[in-house]
PDB file of C-alpha atoms in Angstrom:
ATOM      1  CA  MET A 320     133.845 128.528 132.304  1.00 53.00           C
ATOM      2  CA  ILE A 321     132.278 125.280 131.198  1.00 65.00           C
ATOM      3  CA  GLY A 322     134.254 123.561 128.440  1.00 76.00           C
ATOM      4  CA  LEU A 323     132.448 123.944 125.140  1.00 79.00           C
ATOM      5  CA  PRO A 324     132.440 121.214 122.490  1.00 82.00           C
ATOM      6  CA  ALA A 325     134.508 121.786 119.347  1.00 82.00           C
ATOM      7  CA  ASN A 326     132.786 123.828 116.633  1.00 84.00           C
ATOM      8  CA  THR A 327     130.524 125.599 119.123  1.00 88.00           C
ATOM      9  CA  ARG A 328     129.789 129.118 117.927  1.00 91.00           C
ATOM     10  CA  VAL A 329     129.437 131.976 120.376  1.00 92.00           C
ATOM     11  CA  TRP A 330     127.017 134.781 119.521  1.00 93.00           C
ATOM     12  CA  ILE A 331     126.642 138.146 121.208  1.00 91.00           C
ATOM     13  CA  VAL A 332     123.094 139.433 120.806  1.00 90.00           C
ATOM     14  CA  ALA A 333     123.666 143.126 120.034  1.00 85.00           C
ATOM     15  CA  GLY A 334     121.856 145.858 121.874  1.00 86.00           C
ATOM     16  CA  HIS A 335     120.474 145.735 125.405  1.00 89.00           C
ATOM     17  CA  THR A 336     118.364 142.949 126.864  1.00 92.00           C
ATOM     18  CA  ASP A 337     115.825 143.078 129.659  1.00 94.00           C
ATOM     19  CA  MET A 338     117.615 141.019 132.320  1.00 94.00           C
ATOM     20  CA  ARG A 339     114.269 139.925 133.784  1.00 95.00           C
ATOM     21  CA  LYS A 340     113.915 137.532 130.832  1.00 96.00           C
ATOM     22  CA  GLY A 341     114.439 133.849 131.519  1.00 96.00           C
ATOM     23  CA  PHE A 342     114.862 130.746 129.373  1.00 96.00           C
ATOM     24  CA  ASP A 343     111.837 131.247 127.132  1.00 96.00           C
ATOM     25  CA  GLY A 344     112.215 135.013 126.656  1.00 96.00           C
ATOM     26  CA  LEU A 345     115.895 134.754 125.752  1.00 97.00           C
ATOM     27  CA  ALA A 346     115.268 131.775 123.434  1.00 96.00           C
ATOM     28  CA  ALA A 347     112.620 133.865 121.654  1.00 95.00           C
ATOM     29  CA  MET A 348     115.163 136.698 121.275  1.00 93.00           C
ATOM     30  CA  VAL A 349     117.635 134.281 119.677  1.00 94.00           C
ATOM     31  CA  GLN A 350     114.992 133.252 117.170  1.00 94.00           C
ATOM     32  CA  GLY A 351     113.839 136.807 116.473  1.00 91.00           C
ATOM     33  CA  ALA A 352     117.050 138.860 116.604  1.00 87.00           C
ATOM     34  CA  LEU A 353     119.473 136.334 115.125  1.00 90.00           C
ATOM     35  CA  SER A 354     117.176 133.942 113.222  1.00 92.00           C
ATOM     36  CA  GLU A 355     119.040 131.130 114.978  1.00 93.00           C
ATOM     37  CA  ASN A 356     117.803 128.013 116.738  1.00 95.00           C
ATOM     38  CA  PRO A 357     118.408 128.327 120.503  1.00 95.00           C
ATOM     39  CA  PHE A 358     118.630 124.509 120.664  1.00 96.00           C
ATOM     40  CA  SER A 359     121.488 124.341 118.120  1.00 94.00           C
ATOM     41  CA  GLY A 360     124.212 123.961 120.749  1.00 93.00           C
ATOM     42  CA  HIS A 361     125.600 127.429 120.083  1.00 94.00           C
ATOM     43  CA  VAL A 362     126.160 129.889 122.945  1.00 94.00           C
ATOM     44  CA  PHE A 363     124.170 133.143 123.049  1.00 96.00           C
ATOM     45  CA  VAL A 364     125.271 136.074 125.226  1.00 95.00           C
ATOM     46  CA  PHE A 365     123.041 138.964 126.342  1.00 95.00           C
ATOM     47  CA  ARG A 366     123.906 142.176 128.228  1.00 93.00           C
ATOM     48  CA  GLY A 367     121.724 144.422 130.377  1.00 92.00           C
ATOM     49  CA  ARG A 368     121.328 148.152 129.842  1.00 92.00           C
ATOM     50  CA  ARG A 369     123.802 149.195 132.572  1.00 92.00           C
ATOM     51  CA  GLY A 370     126.437 146.861 131.156  1.00 90.00           C
ATOM     52  CA  ASP A 371     127.365 145.128 134.390  1.00 92.00           C
ATOM     53  CA  ILE A 372     125.208 141.992 133.953  1.00 94.00           C
ATOM     54  CA  LEU A 373     125.486 139.226 131.331  1.00 94.00           C
ATOM     55  CA  LYS A 374     123.316 136.221 130.688  1.00 96.00           C
ATOM     56  CA  VAL A 375     124.508 133.235 128.674  1.00 95.00           C
ATOM     57  CA  LEU A 376     122.069 130.771 127.094  1.00 96.00           C
ATOM     58  CA  TRP A 377     123.339 127.372 125.923  1.00 94.00           C
ATOM     59  CA  PHE A 378     121.702 124.071 124.977  1.00 94.00           C
ATOM     60  CA  ASP A 379     124.015 121.240 126.042  1.00 90.00           C
ATOM     61  CA  GLY A 380     122.081 118.440 124.333  1.00 90.00           C
ATOM     62  CA  GLN A 381     119.883 117.676 127.344  1.00 93.00           C
ATOM     63  CA  GLY A 382     118.461 121.061 128.260  1.00 94.00           C
ATOM     64  CA  LEU A 383     118.999 124.788 128.266  1.00 95.00           C
ATOM     65  CA  LEU A 384     121.518 126.305 130.650  1.00 95.00           C
ATOM     66  CA  LEU A 385     121.132 129.904 131.762  1.00 96.00           C
ATOM     67  CA  LEU A 386     124.221 131.430 133.335  1.00 94.00           C
ATOM     68  CA  SER A 387     124.377 134.932 134.752  1.00 95.00           C
ATOM     69  CA  LYS A 388     127.313 137.093 135.820  1.00 94.00           C
ATOM     70  CA  ARG A 389     127.393 140.506 137.466  1.00 93.00           C
ATOM     71  CA  LEU A 390     130.583 142.541 137.663  1.00 90.00           C
ATOM     72  CA  GLU A 391     131.077 144.322 140.966  1.00 90.00           C
ATOM     73  CA  ARG A 392     133.205 146.960 139.211  1.00 89.00           C
ATOM     74  CA  GLY A 393     133.452 147.903 135.557  1.00 86.00           C
ATOM     75  CA  ARG A 394     131.333 147.049 132.530  1.00 88.00           C
ATOM     76  CA  PHE A 395     131.282 144.273 129.958  1.00 87.00           C
ATOM     77  CA  VAL A 396     132.660 145.431 126.585  1.00 85.00           C
ATOM     78  CA  TRP A 397     129.896 145.276 123.993  1.00 83.00           C
ATOM     79  CA  PRO A 398     129.741 145.946 120.233  1.00 76.00           C
ATOM     80  CA  GLN A 399     128.291 149.260 119.021  1.00 76.00           C
ATOM     81  CA  ALA A 400     125.645 147.548 116.870  1.00 71.00           C
ATOM     82  CA  SER A 401     122.084 147.913 118.147  1.00 69.00           C
ATOM     83  CA  ALA A 402     120.644 144.870 116.353  1.00 73.00           C
ATOM     84  CA  GLY A 403     121.812 141.498 115.069  1.00 78.00           C
ATOM     85  CA  GLY A 404     124.697 139.512 116.440  1.00 82.00           C
ATOM     86  CA  VAL A 405     128.464 139.299 116.610  1.00 84.00           C
ATOM     87  CA  SER A 406     130.348 135.997 116.526  1.00 85.00           C
ATOM     88  CA  LEU A 407     133.117 135.381 119.083  1.00 86.00           C
ATOM     89  CA  THR A 408     135.676 132.655 119.594  1.00 85.00           C
ATOM     90  CA  PRO A 409     135.588 130.690 122.858  1.00 85.00           C
ATOM     91  CA  ALA A 410     138.777 132.569 123.888  1.00 83.00           C
ATOM     92  CA  GLN A 411     137.057 135.922 123.299  1.00 85.00           C
ATOM     93  CA  LEU A 412     134.091 134.702 125.364  1.00 87.00           C
ATOM     94  CA  SER A 413     136.457 133.898 128.231  1.00 86.00           C
ATOM     95  CA  MET A 414     137.917 137.409 128.042  1.00 86.00           C
ATOM     96  CA  LEU A 415     134.438 138.946 127.908  1.00 87.00           C
ATOM     97  CA  LEU A 416     133.370 137.024 131.019  1.00 87.00           C
ATOM     98  CA  GLU A 417     136.470 138.284 132.849  1.00 86.00           C
ATOM     99  CA  GLY A 418     135.642 141.895 131.972  1.00 83.00           C
ATOM    100  CA  ILE A 419     138.563 142.158 129.516  1.00 83.00           C
ATOM    101  CA  ASP A 420     138.245 144.066 126.228  1.00 82.00           C
ATOM    102  CA  TRP A 421     137.986 141.103 123.842  1.00 78.00           C
ATOM    103  CA  ARG A 422     137.965 143.214 120.649  1.00 78.00           C
ATOM    104  CA  MET A 423     141.687 143.965 120.365  1.00 74.00           C
ATOM    105  CA  PRO A 424     143.663 141.981 122.949  1.00 68.00           C
ATOM    106  CA  THR A 425     147.397 142.492 122.804  1.00 64.00           C
ATOM    107  CA  ARG A 426     150.010 139.882 123.506  1.00 61.00           C
ATOM    108  CA  THR A 427     152.541 140.577 126.227  1.00 62.00           C
ATOM    109  CA  HIS A 428     155.317 138.871 124.238  1.00 62.00           C
ATOM    110  CA  ARG A 429     156.107 138.990 120.556  1.00 65.00           C
ATOM    111  CA  PRO A 430     158.337 136.172 119.345  1.00 67.00           C
ATOM    112  CA  ASP A 431     161.371 137.155 117.266  1.00 69.00           C
ATOM    113  CA  LEU A 432     160.882 136.588 113.573  1.00 66.00           C
ATOM    114  CA  ALA A 433     163.095 133.925 112.022  1.00 62.00           C
ATOM    115  CA  ALA A 434     165.721 135.472 109.780  1.00 56.00           C
TER     116      ALA A 434
END
């Protein structure tokens, strides 16, 4: 994943998106569905109906980037909401892109509490 600047917000656009949309169509969805500026520097994530394709839209200060990922097996975990957006941390975005359930990750080690 490309390193994101500090204070970059990550937004999942709830519901399903037509994956034929490109830069302009997805930017219009950001404005309409989230009432956000697609040129704000925040990251916006869209998922197709089948759940195996994601598109990520990000303005890096010079231009829009459009990244796409298709899972060969499995589905991307998506919120139940059908409209609006959900905010993620950059760590949750990394898990999402790896096909990991980002909603309730569990740690493999729990440190002992100090007595």
